[in-house]
XYZ file of C-alpha atoms in Angstrom:
787
model
C -19.341 -45.233 5.581
C -17.134 -46.258 2.675
C -13.771 -46.961 4.337
C -10.842 -48.772 2.766
C -7.123 -49.066 3.381
C -4.626 -48.831 0.534
C -4.336 -52.617 0.472
C -8.109 -52.976 0.449
C -8.362 -50.581 -2.490
C -5.864 -52.722 -4.397
C -7.818 -55.842 -3.504
C -11.068 -54.254 -4.628
C -9.577 -53.317 -8.001
C -8.451 -56.931 -8.387
C -12.035 -58.130 -7.948
C -13.451 -55.872 -10.638
C -14.483 -57.056 -14.082
C -13.443 -55.161 -17.201
C -16.950 -53.743 -17.454
C -16.845 -52.509 -13.868
C -13.478 -50.892 -14.425
C -14.785 -49.108 -17.512
C -17.787 -47.899 -15.506
C -15.613 -46.674 -12.645
C -13.366 -44.693 -15.004
C -16.412 -43.017 -16.584
C -19.050 -40.701 -15.190
C -22.605 -41.678 -14.373
C -24.833 -39.178 -16.112
C -23.681 -35.560 -16.059
C -22.599 -35.029 -12.471
C -21.786 -38.292 -10.707
C -19.215 -41.033 -10.587
C -20.398 -44.585 -11.138
C -21.538 -46.747 -8.255
C -20.834 -50.472 -8.349
C -23.375 -52.154 -6.119
C -21.786 -55.627 -6.265
C -18.681 -54.259 -4.573
C -20.479 -51.663 -2.409
C -18.702 -48.777 -4.204
C -20.785 -45.615 -3.815
C -21.234 -42.709 -6.212
C -20.162 -39.139 -5.475
C -21.659 -35.884 -6.749
C -19.874 -33.001 -8.425
C -21.076 -29.768 -9.974
C -19.887 -26.488 -11.435
C -18.720 -23.754 -9.158
C -15.694 -21.618 -8.247
C -17.789 -18.554 -7.401
C -21.104 -20.277 -6.656
C -22.631 -23.756 -6.418
C -24.706 -24.572 -9.507
C -26.930 -27.452 -8.380
C -29.464 -28.668 -10.952
C -32.246 -30.666 -9.312
C -33.325 -32.249 -12.616
C -29.809 -33.240 -13.637
C -28.597 -34.439 -10.241
C -31.593 -35.440 -8.126
C -33.764 -36.856 -10.893
C -30.923 -38.629 -12.680
C -30.006 -38.580 -16.347
C -30.661 -40.592 -19.434
C -28.605 -40.722 -22.596
C -31.279 -38.983 -24.635
C -31.473 -35.906 -22.425
C -27.993 -35.535 -20.965
C -26.233 -34.070 -24.005
C -28.925 -31.453 -24.604
C -28.887 -30.583 -20.902
C -25.129 -30.094 -21.082
C -25.325 -27.897 -24.199
C -28.094 -25.807 -22.645
C -25.947 -25.372 -19.545
C -22.880 -24.172 -21.457
C -24.916 -21.781 -23.573
C -26.852 -20.104 -20.762
C -26.497 -16.375 -20.197
C -25.546 -14.997 -16.796
C -27.684 -11.915 -17.470
C -30.608 -13.861 -18.871
C -34.152 -14.131 -17.623
C -34.951 -15.977 -14.420
C -36.270 -18.992 -16.328
C -32.763 -20.292 -16.896
C -32.558 -21.004 -13.182
C -35.858 -22.868 -13.016
C -34.349 -26.197 -11.986
C -31.272 -24.849 -10.208
C -31.194 -24.417 -6.452
C -30.576 -20.873 -5.238
C -27.061 -20.358 -3.901
C -24.671 -17.521 -3.148
C -23.240 -15.891 -6.253
C -19.911 -14.551 -5.051
C -17.781 -12.091 -7.036
C -16.406 -13.731 -10.163
C -12.708 -14.488 -10.559
C -12.090 -11.275 -12.505
C -13.036 -9.254 -9.406
C -11.836 -11.615 -6.659
C -8.340 -11.463 -8.168
C -8.404 -7.679 -7.638
C -8.723 -8.222 -3.890
C -5.125 -9.531 -3.672
C -6.458 -11.031 -0.435
C -5.869 -14.710 0.264
C -7.717 -14.577 3.598
C -10.890 -13.429 1.828
C -10.419 -16.120 -0.815
C -10.101 -18.758 1.918
C -13.301 -17.550 3.600
C -15.092 -17.745 0.266
C -13.902 -21.339 -0.089
C -15.250 -22.125 3.377
C -18.650 -20.683 2.459
C -18.748 -22.616 -0.814
C -17.927 -25.798 1.111
C -20.838 -25.207 3.495
C -23.252 -24.840 0.591
C -21.841 -27.948 -1.089
C -22.281 -29.933 2.131
C -25.829 -28.616 2.441
C -26.622 -29.652 -1.145
C -24.837 -33.015 -0.961
C -22.030 -32.077 -3.361
C -18.635 -33.741 -2.869
C -16.586 -31.961 -5.560
C -16.834 -28.360 -6.776
C -15.461 -27.933 -10.284
C -13.135 -25.004 -9.732
C -11.287 -22.784 -9.352
C -10.232 -21.926 -12.885
C -6.864 -20.233 -13.169
C -6.067 -19.985 -16.832
C -3.929 -16.927 -17.512
C -5.813 -13.903 -18.803
C -3.397 -13.466 -21.707
C -6.050 -11.625 -23.712
C -8.990 -9.659 -22.296
C -11.055 -10.850 -25.259
C -11.255 -14.416 -23.925
C -14.851 -15.382 -23.267
C -14.062 -17.032 -19.939
C -11.633 -14.372 -18.730
C -14.244 -13.375 -16.160
C -13.746 -16.728 -14.380
C -9.994 -16.296 -13.978
C -7.992 -14.274 -11.503
C -5.097 -12.644 -13.284
C -2.618 -12.270 -16.113
C 0.069 -13.251 -13.587
C 0.691 -16.766 -12.222
C 1.639 -15.568 -8.718
C -1.783 -14.043 -8.028
C -3.522 -16.911 -9.828
C -1.752 -19.554 -7.793
C -2.079 -17.812 -4.430
C -5.788 -16.986 -4.719
C -6.574 -20.454 -6.081
C -4.669 -22.168 -3.271
C -6.657 -20.174 -0.711
C -10.031 -21.039 -2.259
C -9.034 -24.706 -2.540
C -7.864 -24.843 1.069
C -11.099 -23.252 2.253
C -13.095 -25.898 0.394
C -11.009 -28.918 1.285
C -10.383 -27.994 4.911
C -14.162 -28.267 5.227
C -14.629 -31.551 3.442
C -15.356 -30.608 -0.173
C -12.953 -31.341 -3.009
C -11.779 -28.814 -5.570
C -10.970 -29.306 -9.235
C -8.172 -26.997 -10.387
C -8.791 -26.182 -14.046
C -8.323 -25.999 -17.038
C -4.963 -27.741 -17.441
C -3.588 -26.151 -19.598
C -3.679 -23.110 -21.925
C -7.451 -22.980 -22.358
C -7.251 -19.259 -23.122
C -9.733 -18.801 -25.961
C -13.279 -19.945 -26.700
C -12.908 -19.895 -30.474
C -13.013 -23.510 -31.703
C -11.799 -24.352 -28.225
C -11.882 -28.133 -28.576
C -9.907 -28.241 -31.825
C -7.610 -25.198 -31.972
C -4.157 -26.032 -30.661
C -2.548 -23.629 -28.213
C 1.016 -23.597 -29.535
C 3.280 -22.439 -26.718
C 7.044 -22.789 -26.344
C 8.236 -24.702 -23.299
C 9.786 -21.734 -21.522
C 6.523 -19.792 -21.697
C 4.620 -22.834 -20.518
C 6.885 -23.256 -17.519
C 7.194 -19.601 -16.519
C 3.655 -18.394 -17.234
C 0.953 -20.935 -18.057
C 1.910 -23.814 -15.763
C 3.403 -21.778 -12.927
C 0.070 -20.864 -11.322
C -1.023 -24.508 -11.354
C 2.299 -25.565 -9.867
C 2.006 -22.999 -7.064
C -1.611 -23.894 -6.239
C -0.880 -27.629 -6.221
C 2.144 -27.172 -3.980
C 0.200 -25.047 -1.488
C -3.213 -26.734 -1.427
C -3.056 -30.247 -2.988
C -6.417 -30.106 -4.822
C -8.259 -33.413 -4.811
C -8.609 -33.216 -8.589
C -7.104 -31.428 -11.580
C -9.203 -30.967 -14.708
C -7.575 -31.414 -18.101
C -8.583 -28.851 -20.717
C -10.603 -28.963 -23.934
C -7.916 -27.665 -26.235
C -4.948 -29.382 -27.836
C -1.590 -28.198 -26.508
C 1.124 -28.073 -29.150
C -0.931 -30.390 -31.324
C -1.943 -32.974 -28.686
C -5.262 -32.893 -26.858
C -4.652 -31.744 -23.288
C -6.601 -34.711 -21.937
C -4.299 -37.037 -23.887
C -1.021 -35.182 -23.253
C 1.497 -37.560 -21.658
C 4.172 -34.903 -21.103
C 1.700 -32.534 -19.444
C -0.151 -35.041 -17.269
C 2.544 -37.553 -16.433
C 5.981 -35.977 -16.917
C 5.133 -32.563 -15.459
C 2.094 -33.049 -13.225
C 2.886 -36.461 -11.760
C 6.646 -36.926 -11.972
C 8.009 -33.396 -11.588
C 5.347 -31.880 -9.320
C 4.518 -35.058 -7.429
C 0.757 -34.618 -7.772
C -1.093 -37.650 -6.403
C -4.740 -36.602 -6.821
C -7.215 -37.493 -9.551
C -7.161 -36.109 -13.092
C -10.658 -35.602 -14.492
C -11.507 -34.522 -18.023
C -13.423 -31.416 -18.910
C -16.929 -32.371 -20.011
C -16.773 -34.285 -23.321
C -13.161 -33.146 -23.836
C -11.733 -36.591 -24.583
C -11.367 -37.559 -28.226
C -9.459 -40.848 -27.797
C -10.391 -42.502 -24.492
C -7.604 -45.081 -24.513
C -4.980 -42.425 -25.282
C -6.337 -40.164 -22.539
C -6.213 -42.967 -19.965
C -2.668 -43.899 -20.935
C -1.637 -40.244 -20.744
C -3.091 -39.802 -17.259
C -6.721 -38.609 -17.477
C -8.306 -41.179 -15.177
C -11.943 -40.059 -14.952
C -13.880 -39.365 -18.154
C -16.759 -36.931 -17.581
C -19.617 -37.006 -18.211
C -20.904 -40.473 -19.078
C -20.612 -41.337 -22.766
C -21.670 -44.743 -24.010
C -19.528 -44.521 -27.192
C -16.391 -43.599 -25.214
C -17.058 -46.414 -22.737
C -17.422 -48.877 -25.587
C -14.186 -47.683 -27.180
C -12.331 -47.986 -23.891
C -13.587 -51.519 -23.331
C -12.536 -52.515 -26.847
C -9.075 -50.999 -26.311
C -8.654 -52.850 -23.004
C -9.722 -56.157 -24.515
C -7.330 -55.576 -27.435
C -4.456 -54.940 -25.016
C -4.027 -51.340 -26.192
C -3.991 -50.023 -22.629
C -1.579 -51.535 -20.117
C -3.201 -53.424 -17.253
C -1.156 -51.558 -14.671
C -2.375 -48.219 -16.119
C -6.010 -49.315 -15.866
C -5.651 -50.642 -12.327
C -3.718 -47.583 -11.127
C -6.448 -45.311 -12.532
C -9.173 -47.367 -10.837
C -7.286 -47.202 -7.534
C -7.008 -43.432 -7.860
C -10.741 -43.063 -8.525
C -11.500 -45.261 -5.504
C -9.152 -43.210 -3.327
C -10.961 -40.070 -4.480
C -14.395 -41.556 -3.726
C -13.135 -42.672 -0.322
C -11.888 -39.165 0.476
C -15.213 -37.634 -0.575
C -17.287 -40.034 1.529
C -15.038 -39.706 4.575
C -15.490 -35.925 4.580
C -19.256 -35.835 4.141
C -20.985 -33.555 6.628
C -24.612 -34.217 5.822
C -27.050 -32.142 7.778
C -24.931 -29.028 7.405
C -27.163 -26.007 6.986
C -25.522 -23.222 5.029
C -26.073 -19.725 6.429
C -27.011 -17.924 3.204
C -27.509 -14.595 4.967
C -23.964 -14.742 6.331
C -22.724 -15.735 2.890
C -24.519 -12.763 1.343
C -22.744 -10.508 3.814
C -19.452 -12.157 2.817
C -20.267 -11.617 -0.870
C -20.742 -7.909 -0.105
C -17.468 -7.771 1.807
C -15.446 -9.470 -0.932
C -16.879 -7.152 -3.580
C -16.196 -4.065 -1.485
C -12.605 -5.201 -0.856
C -12.038 -5.900 -4.564
C -13.690 -3.119 -6.592
C -11.010 -0.901 -8.131
C -11.110 2.873 -8.109
C -9.459 3.613 -11.443
C -9.811 7.399 -11.575
C -10.784 10.057 -9.026
C -10.078 13.554 -10.311
C -10.521 16.386 -7.865
C -11.513 13.931 -5.153
C -14.898 13.462 -6.811
C -15.376 10.453 -4.572
C -16.436 9.746 -1.941
C -19.767 11.491 -2.234
C -20.765 13.662 0.707
C -24.505 13.241 1.457
C -24.509 16.521 3.333
C -23.479 18.460 0.236
C -25.717 16.793 -2.342
C -29.022 18.144 -3.526
C -29.719 15.621 -6.260
C -27.964 12.428 -7.312
C -29.023 10.981 -10.650
C -28.399 7.315 -11.392
C -28.453 6.331 -15.075
C -28.467 2.881 -16.657
C -30.417 -0.367 -16.419
C -27.447 -1.945 -14.628
C -28.271 0.142 -11.557
C -31.519 -1.776 -11.012
C -30.821 -5.077 -12.790
C -27.066 -5.461 -12.300
C -24.902 -7.773 -14.363
C -23.418 -9.773 -11.514
C -21.737 -12.659 -13.332
C -20.534 -14.074 -16.616
C -22.217 -16.604 -18.862
C -21.741 -20.333 -19.190
C -21.328 -23.434 -17.093
C -20.259 -21.560 -13.937
C -23.389 -19.404 -13.836
C -25.049 -19.432 -10.402
C -28.685 -18.918 -9.428
C -28.353 -16.138 -6.813
C -30.752 -16.475 -3.917
C -30.651 -12.712 -3.423
C -29.307 -9.757 -5.428
C -28.517 -6.264 -4.170
C -29.779 -3.506 -6.454
C -27.162 -0.738 -6.649
C -29.903 1.899 -6.980
C -31.758 0.630 -3.911
C -28.586 0.521 -1.845
C -27.605 4.022 -2.993
C -31.094 5.342 -2.233
C -30.877 3.930 1.292
C -28.034 6.364 1.937
C -30.138 9.329 0.821
C -32.651 9.355 3.626
C -34.214 12.820 3.837
C -31.049 14.710 3.039
C -30.938 14.580 -0.737
C -32.854 13.311 -3.736
C -31.869 10.169 -5.647
C -33.485 9.396 -9.008
C -32.986 6.670 -11.569
C -33.209 6.956 -15.349
C -33.396 3.708 -17.340
C -30.982 3.318 -20.224
C -30.304 0.050 -22.031
C -27.069 -1.386 -23.336
C -28.843 -2.773 -26.393
C -29.236 -0.900 -29.660
C -31.980 1.750 -29.584
C -33.859 3.156 -32.556
C -34.270 6.543 -30.900
C -30.831 6.632 -29.281
C -30.073 10.296 -29.975
C -33.399 11.415 -28.575
C -32.961 9.262 -25.474
C -29.509 10.691 -24.826
C -30.690 14.283 -25.327
C -33.487 13.715 -22.823
C -31.092 12.309 -20.241
C -28.607 15.165 -20.725
C -31.426 17.645 -20.201
C -32.686 15.836 -17.097
C -29.213 15.773 -15.558
C -28.862 19.547 -15.725
C -30.216 19.848 -12.195
C -28.160 17.004 -10.698
C -25.078 17.557 -8.559
C -23.582 14.223 -9.647
C -24.505 11.713 -12.343
C -23.561 8.073 -11.751
C -23.637 6.057 -14.987
C -23.773 2.269 -14.869
C -22.088 1.083 -18.060
C -21.539 -2.406 -19.408
C -20.842 -4.567 -22.436
C -23.470 -5.498 -24.959
C -25.424 -8.560 -23.924
C -24.260 -11.934 -25.267
C -20.901 -10.622 -26.470
C -18.831 -12.687 -24.049
C -18.945 -15.834 -21.954
C -18.250 -19.507 -22.420
C -18.006 -20.413 -26.106
C -17.917 -16.753 -27.166
C -14.783 -14.591 -27.181
C -15.310 -10.865 -27.519
C -14.248 -9.230 -30.790
C -13.909 -5.749 -29.310
C -12.953 -3.986 -26.092
C -15.680 -1.410 -26.552
C -18.581 -0.923 -24.194
C -22.091 -1.013 -25.542
C -22.157 1.751 -28.174
C -25.121 3.422 -26.501
C -23.223 3.721 -23.213
C -20.137 5.236 -24.806
C -22.361 7.748 -26.627
C -24.232 8.643 -23.419
C -21.081 9.198 -21.362
C -19.562 11.327 -24.130
C -22.689 13.464 -24.342
C -22.880 13.974 -20.578
C -19.206 14.934 -20.466
C -19.656 17.406 -23.317
C -22.488 19.000 -21.364
C -20.170 19.562 -18.422
C -21.838 17.179 -15.988
C -20.001 15.784 -12.962
C -19.808 12.110 -13.901
C -18.961 8.930 -12.013
C -18.840 5.796 -14.195
C -19.407 2.352 -12.697
C -18.184 -0.382 -15.055
C -19.511 -3.930 -15.177
C -17.405 -5.958 -17.590
C -15.745 -9.371 -18.078
C -12.302 -7.810 -18.488
C -10.779 -4.536 -19.617
C -12.746 -2.159 -21.846
C -11.795 0.853 -23.907
C -12.691 4.192 -22.298
C -12.525 6.918 -24.979
C -14.214 9.349 -22.562
C -11.816 8.667 -19.677
C -10.200 12.103 -19.460
C -13.595 13.808 -19.498
C -15.194 12.085 -16.493
C -14.504 12.643 -12.823
C -14.305 9.122 -11.438
C -14.390 5.513 -12.622
C -15.074 2.392 -10.585
C -14.299 -1.039 -12.061
C -16.672 -3.562 -10.488
C -16.088 -6.290 -13.110
C -18.659 -8.997 -12.162
C -19.310 -8.280 -8.515
C -21.695 -11.081 -7.564
C -24.970 -10.768 -5.704
C -23.615 -8.351 -3.081
C -22.069 -5.958 -5.590
C -24.849 -3.370 -5.331
C -24.240 -2.815 -1.641
C -20.459 -2.810 -2.160
C -20.715 -0.103 -4.823
C -22.881 2.047 -2.562
C -20.418 1.700 0.309
C -17.538 2.856 -1.878
C -19.443 5.734 -3.468
C -20.212 7.183 -0.043
C -16.887 6.440 1.601
C -18.175 3.787 4.020
C -15.613 1.516 2.381
C -12.246 2.860 1.337
C -11.561 1.247 -2.054
C -8.579 -1.100 -1.887
C -8.839 -3.302 -4.970
C -5.907 -3.371 -7.376
C -5.997 -4.489 -10.989
C -4.863 -8.081 -11.451
C -4.641 -7.574 -15.216
C -3.377 -4.603 -17.231
C -5.849 -2.395 -19.084
C -4.544 -1.616 -22.589
C -5.621 1.540 -24.379
C -6.755 -0.257 -27.513
C -7.322 -3.763 -28.774
C -4.220 -3.720 -30.993
C -2.001 -3.205 -27.929
C -2.919 -6.623 -26.536
C 0.131 -8.948 -26.445
C -0.145 -11.561 -29.178
C -2.947 -9.667 -30.900
C -1.333 -10.176 -34.309
C -1.690 -13.980 -34.026
C -5.078 -14.074 -32.278
C -7.181 -16.244 -32.570
C -5.039 -18.443 -34.799
C -5.398 -19.997 -38.234
C -5.975 -23.498 -39.571
C -6.454 -24.979 -36.128
C -3.301 -23.467 -34.609
C -3.041 -20.525 -32.229
C 0.559 -19.436 -31.774
C 1.242 -17.686 -28.463
C 3.573 -15.310 -30.243
C 4.261 -13.063 -27.236
C 6.105 -15.922 -25.503
C 6.883 -15.105 -21.884
C 5.913 -11.455 -22.371
C 2.325 -11.701 -21.167
C 0.389 -8.743 -19.772
C 2.508 -6.159 -17.978
C 5.669 -7.990 -19.056
C 4.814 -7.081 -22.664
C 3.915 -3.438 -21.960
C 7.175 -2.972 -20.057
C 9.230 -4.598 -22.812
C 7.606 -2.577 -25.605
C 7.486 0.635 -23.536
C 3.745 0.881 -24.145
C 1.723 2.785 -21.592
C -1.479 0.937 -20.689
C -4.447 3.064 -19.684
C -4.103 1.517 -16.232
C -1.163 -0.703 -15.302
C -1.147 -4.042 -13.556
C -1.517 -3.533 -9.817
C -3.129 -0.083 -10.137
C -5.866 0.994 -7.758
C -6.600 4.302 -6.010
C -7.624 4.940 -2.411
C -9.278 7.723 -0.428
C -6.063 7.960 1.554
C -2.359 7.983 0.685
C 0.436 5.585 1.544
C 4.119 6.294 1.990
C 6.721 3.560 1.550
C 9.349 4.393 4.138
C 11.947 1.638 4.249
C 12.983 -1.641 2.665
C 15.552 -4.078 4.033
C 17.034 -7.252 2.563
C 18.687 -9.854 4.769
C 21.174 -10.703 2.004
C 23.535 -8.670 -0.112
C 24.116 -11.506 -2.574
C 21.998 -14.307 -3.989
C 23.344 -17.663 -5.117
C 22.001 -21.084 -5.979
C 21.503 -22.099 -2.348
C 20.023 -18.991 -0.745
C 16.661 -17.297 -0.411
C 16.155 -13.665 0.565
C 13.957 -12.089 3.235
C 12.499 -8.661 2.421
C 11.021 -6.231 4.946
C 9.002 -3.204 3.825
C 7.584 -0.456 6.032
C 4.490 1.389 4.797
C 2.651 4.298 6.466
C -0.873 5.592 5.958
C -0.017 9.233 5.372
C -3.614 10.282 4.778
C -6.599 11.083 6.953
C -8.760 7.924 6.719
C -8.156 4.252 7.380
C -7.360 2.173 4.339
C -5.633 -0.869 2.892
C -2.589 -0.989 0.652
C -1.417 -3.901 -1.472
C 2.375 -4.019 -1.266
C 3.755 -5.650 -4.416
C 7.243 -7.136 -4.584
C 8.866 -7.336 -8.013
C 12.239 -8.722 -9.052
C 14.168 -7.054 -11.879
C 17.185 -8.919 -13.305
C 20.263 -7.012 -14.473
C 22.207 -8.472 -17.429
C 20.402 -11.831 -17.360
C 21.676 -14.835 -19.254
C 18.589 -15.018 -21.459
C 16.157 -12.265 -22.334
C 13.753 -11.781 -19.461
C 10.869 -9.481 -18.505
C 11.892 -6.079 -17.145
C 10.304 -7.001 -13.822
C 8.100 -9.769 -12.493
C 5.760 -9.983 -9.518
C 7.049 -12.437 -6.914
C 5.045 -11.716 -3.763
C 2.419 -9.414 -2.279
C 0.626 -8.543 0.957
C -2.383 -6.451 1.909
C -2.010 -4.140 4.908
C -4.754 -2.378 6.877
C -3.527 0.933 8.278
C -5.154 3.607 10.418
C -4.289 7.261 9.646
C -0.665 7.854 10.557
C -0.054 4.178 11.330
C 3.006 2.373 9.938
C 3.475 -1.362 9.621
C 6.365 -3.519 8.504
C 5.575 -6.576 6.421
C 7.969 -9.428 5.629
C 8.311 -11.420 2.420
C 10.450 -14.393 1.501
C 11.876 -14.580 -2.002
C 12.678 -18.189 -2.805
C 15.504 -19.424 -5.001
C 12.975 -20.054 -7.769
C 11.932 -16.396 -7.716
C 15.259 -15.407 -9.259
C 15.442 -18.113 -11.928
C 14.264 -18.590 -15.485
C 13.617 -21.857 -17.300
C 16.405 -22.782 -19.722
C 15.063 -25.253 -22.270
C 18.580 -26.267 -23.354
C 19.219 -27.576 -19.842
C 15.591 -28.462 -18.988
C 16.155 -26.703 -15.689
C 15.443 -23.537 -13.703
C 18.645 -21.516 -13.954
C 20.128 -18.696 -11.883
C 22.008 -16.403 -14.250
C 22.230 -12.625 -13.923
C 24.725 -9.985 -12.920
C 22.425 -8.788 -10.125
C 18.783 -8.381 -9.160
C 16.862 -5.292 -8.127
C 14.156 -6.057 -5.586
C 11.335 -3.506 -5.840
C 8.486 -2.603 -3.491
C 5.678 -1.083 -5.509
C 2.112 0.213 -5.516
C 1.736 -1.042 -9.109
C 3.965 -2.365 -11.859
C 4.479 1.252 -12.965
C 4.664 2.799 -9.486
C 7.905 1.605 -7.893
C 8.365 3.113 -4.430
C 11.530 1.476 -3.033
C 14.307 -0.727 -4.387
C 17.482 -2.504 -3.327
C 20.064 -4.448 -5.306
C 21.281 -7.982 -4.730
C 24.476 -9.081 -6.411
C 24.322 -12.566 -7.886
C 26.663 -15.523 -8.042
C 25.218 -17.386 -11.039
C 25.567 -21.091 -11.437
C 28.004 -22.388 -14.040
C 26.825 -22.171 -17.596
C 25.998 -25.394 -19.359
C 28.842 -26.569 -21.558
C 28.122 -26.652 -25.271
C 27.608 -30.034 -26.897
C 30.189 -30.241 -29.648
C 30.247 -31.992 -33.012
C 32.642 -31.714 -35.989
C 30.170 -29.326 -37.628
C 29.940 -27.018 -34.613
C 30.906 -23.414 -35.414
C 34.439 -22.598 -34.333
C 33.148 -19.962 -31.923
C 31.159 -22.655 -30.094
C 34.214 -24.907 -29.929
C 36.355 -22.176 -28.392
C 33.546 -21.387 -25.915
C 34.114 -24.811 -24.362
C 36.655 -24.349 -21.539
C 38.420 -27.669 -22.181
C 38.272 -27.842 -25.984
C 41.560 -26.048 -26.741
C 43.610 -28.273 -24.432
C 41.966 -31.404 -25.806
C 42.564 -30.416 -29.434
C 46.186 -29.322 -28.869
C 46.868 -32.670 -27.163
C 45.228 -34.496 -30.055
C 47.241 -32.620 -32.738
C 50.441 -33.163 -30.767
C 49.858 -36.922 -30.797
C 48.176 -37.451 -34.164
C 50.322 -35.133 -36.307
C 53.638 -35.576 -34.503
C 54.079 -31.839 -34.092
C 55.193 -29.780 -31.117
C 52.773 -28.270 -28.677
C 53.639 -24.825 -30.000
C 52.904 -25.934 -33.572
C 49.655 -27.571 -32.453
C 48.609 -24.361 -30.703
C 49.428 -22.299 -33.795
C 47.408 -24.690 -36.006
C 44.382 -24.428 -33.782
C 44.662 -20.619 -33.754
C 44.218 -20.556 -37.553
C 40.664 -21.882 -37.181
C 39.531 -19.010 -34.966
C 37.175 -16.521 -36.542
C 35.826 -18.873 -39.192
C 32.055 -19.009 -39.583
C 32.318 -22.515 -41.079
C 32.039 -25.712 -39.125
C 35.158 -26.622 -37.163
C 36.199 -29.669 -39.220
C 35.575 -27.933 -42.553
C 37.804 -25.077 -41.382
C 40.518 -27.390 -40.032
C 40.660 -29.426 -43.271
C 41.893 -26.358 -45.181
C 45.087 -26.571 -43.156
C 45.586 -30.311 -42.579
C 43.852 -31.875 -45.584
C 42.807 -35.472 -44.893
C 45.586 -36.121 -42.391
C 42.939 -35.691 -39.698
C 39.688 -37.579 -40.250
C 36.303 -36.172 -39.330
C 35.753 -39.239 -37.199
C 38.924 -38.338 -35.226
C 37.516 -34.913 -34.345
C 34.149 -36.517 -33.537
C 35.970 -38.778 -31.086
C 37.677 -35.848 -29.337
C 34.395 -34.011 -29.013
C 32.532 -37.116 -27.857
C 34.974 -37.487 -24.973
C 34.497 -33.842 -24.053
C 30.714 -34.261 -24.125
C 30.834 -37.533 -22.141
C 33.166 -36.150 -19.501
C 31.292 -32.867 -19.091
C 34.238 -30.916 -20.363
C 37.105 -32.854 -18.788
C 40.016 -32.999 -21.225
C 41.406 -36.457 -21.898
C 44.783 -37.072 -20.302
C 47.937 -37.426 -22.425
């Protein structure tokens, strides 16, 4: 067992040569840290994950060499989640859980924790110390190739779900790597295109989920991103990694780079990226040269080595070798998570659930019903040890009571498309219900490949339109990385959004179709009607190496509310086979100030006839805020299970931070509004109850004055008039009344204060005199100098 005290770690670093330090701060091959035999420092193993453990026997067990490792990495990133089985030839089978795009729709932190526990068991079984996930980049655009990995367009959901997964992993001895820090929101030229984001948007949207997850779960590592942020590579960003992450948030874990993300190794180490992954001989050589040249401070090098050693120590102390993962139990959990997360988007005329006793024939159309698309493409892709076929699971429910048939239909382009569609429409004439499995075109999404459209495969849109025109009863089951356009929406009876449902998705879909599971997923990202409605669409994906996040803080539902645009389905939307009534909401405060939080109690009743779950969403809406703010913002949520007629009361705590915005002029979170409306809602567009809190805002920051400040700014300073009257009284030998009258002449001018004043006093008052008065006001925080 590798066991060291803090003092022993420091001593060990002191014994290391420069070469050993360089090795320790670099990976060994693709998936390990370096071992240093002379000092008995062991290696630890890491691999991709977040929704499944991707363990390559050739890359991990057999070791790596420089010649093969880069090609192995590129092959890994480019693999397709819906590809042939050969891609998994050297990867151990593991549980492929629902991807982040679906897990986020569960709004269920308990489920997320249980998933983390299961992932930890498989890591322990495989000998993995660190799982490289979860990823919580904001889904600011549904076109992003890796949107399927992420939970939400909102940082509250992102942070809460991530913290639960991380805790499940780390409570059972396996480290997590919270990624990608920060603003890795597009795959287009992802290592060179700068995400240009103003500080307020960074603080309120893009960093907030990371901050929440770190506060709640203390991940063992944080992974810096590929992209530059405001012109500086994320892995080399001192403000991001040291000022914010270390100093402000107090993070004390290890910062690891994304794979081959570092451009300048010395700069990255100085900025705070301690572990460079994977091994790169050129980067190691450059780091050694920089150390020998004195370009990296000794204390920075030693502190980074100590942090890597502390990480290795933690990994080795929590090893549970001999753990046998229960893959059957994990498959059952995968089914449960999918069933709890799938979103019922539309259900006209109570088309669902299907009643087996009233069906003569059920026709299932689409290749996705027998070969489901269960996951996205890229480095997180998992080799599922078992996959539920939706058609098989649906057919199991048929028994002898009704007939279930399947008709193949591909998402790829077909030469005889019209003839194929006509044949299917004719065949469906005898069916009571047609269930269509629809999806995106293959290879139009995933790591390294943003989508360029929100459309489904053209053949699937054409098929659904034709079936609807023929008057068929249609249920559409969508598999997709993120939102898709649905031009046929008003012509079909029901729509299920399964996103990427993992290996148990087929069973979960069958349960929901037949009412064995009451759907309770809610959208964790808005679904716009068309691609041009996406916030920031007009600046996507950037030009000349810069991608301006032009929507600022108005991401997702914040944008649709501001612009009064109706999405097809709003954030938080999801239907049920029962109904819920929001009966009462109580606040324990009538006023909020800088020192108080607020407790909220909401009572919800199942007013329908079947048991179900409701996600209660708490939003805060500021009235007359100091700066422009979103109409409303999600601040908390809870999922309630209710029997028919049952009512439950759930409590929430709104923290001081939940009422604040980030003011860049003060570099602080500021409370400033006339009042706040606290809302209990079933979605961002379905507000059920509300109550108002008055607000005692904190004092506004005083303006910093200079002789060229506009006169309006000068008079906005509460102590400026007294200070200037006193100065005129003394400097010009005039009475206080005359000094007051002189100052009044400057009011209303749009010129700078001194330029305005000089029209009345000439050069009898110097600019430097006014600068001195203002300097004293600025230095004394507005206190007027005494006479």
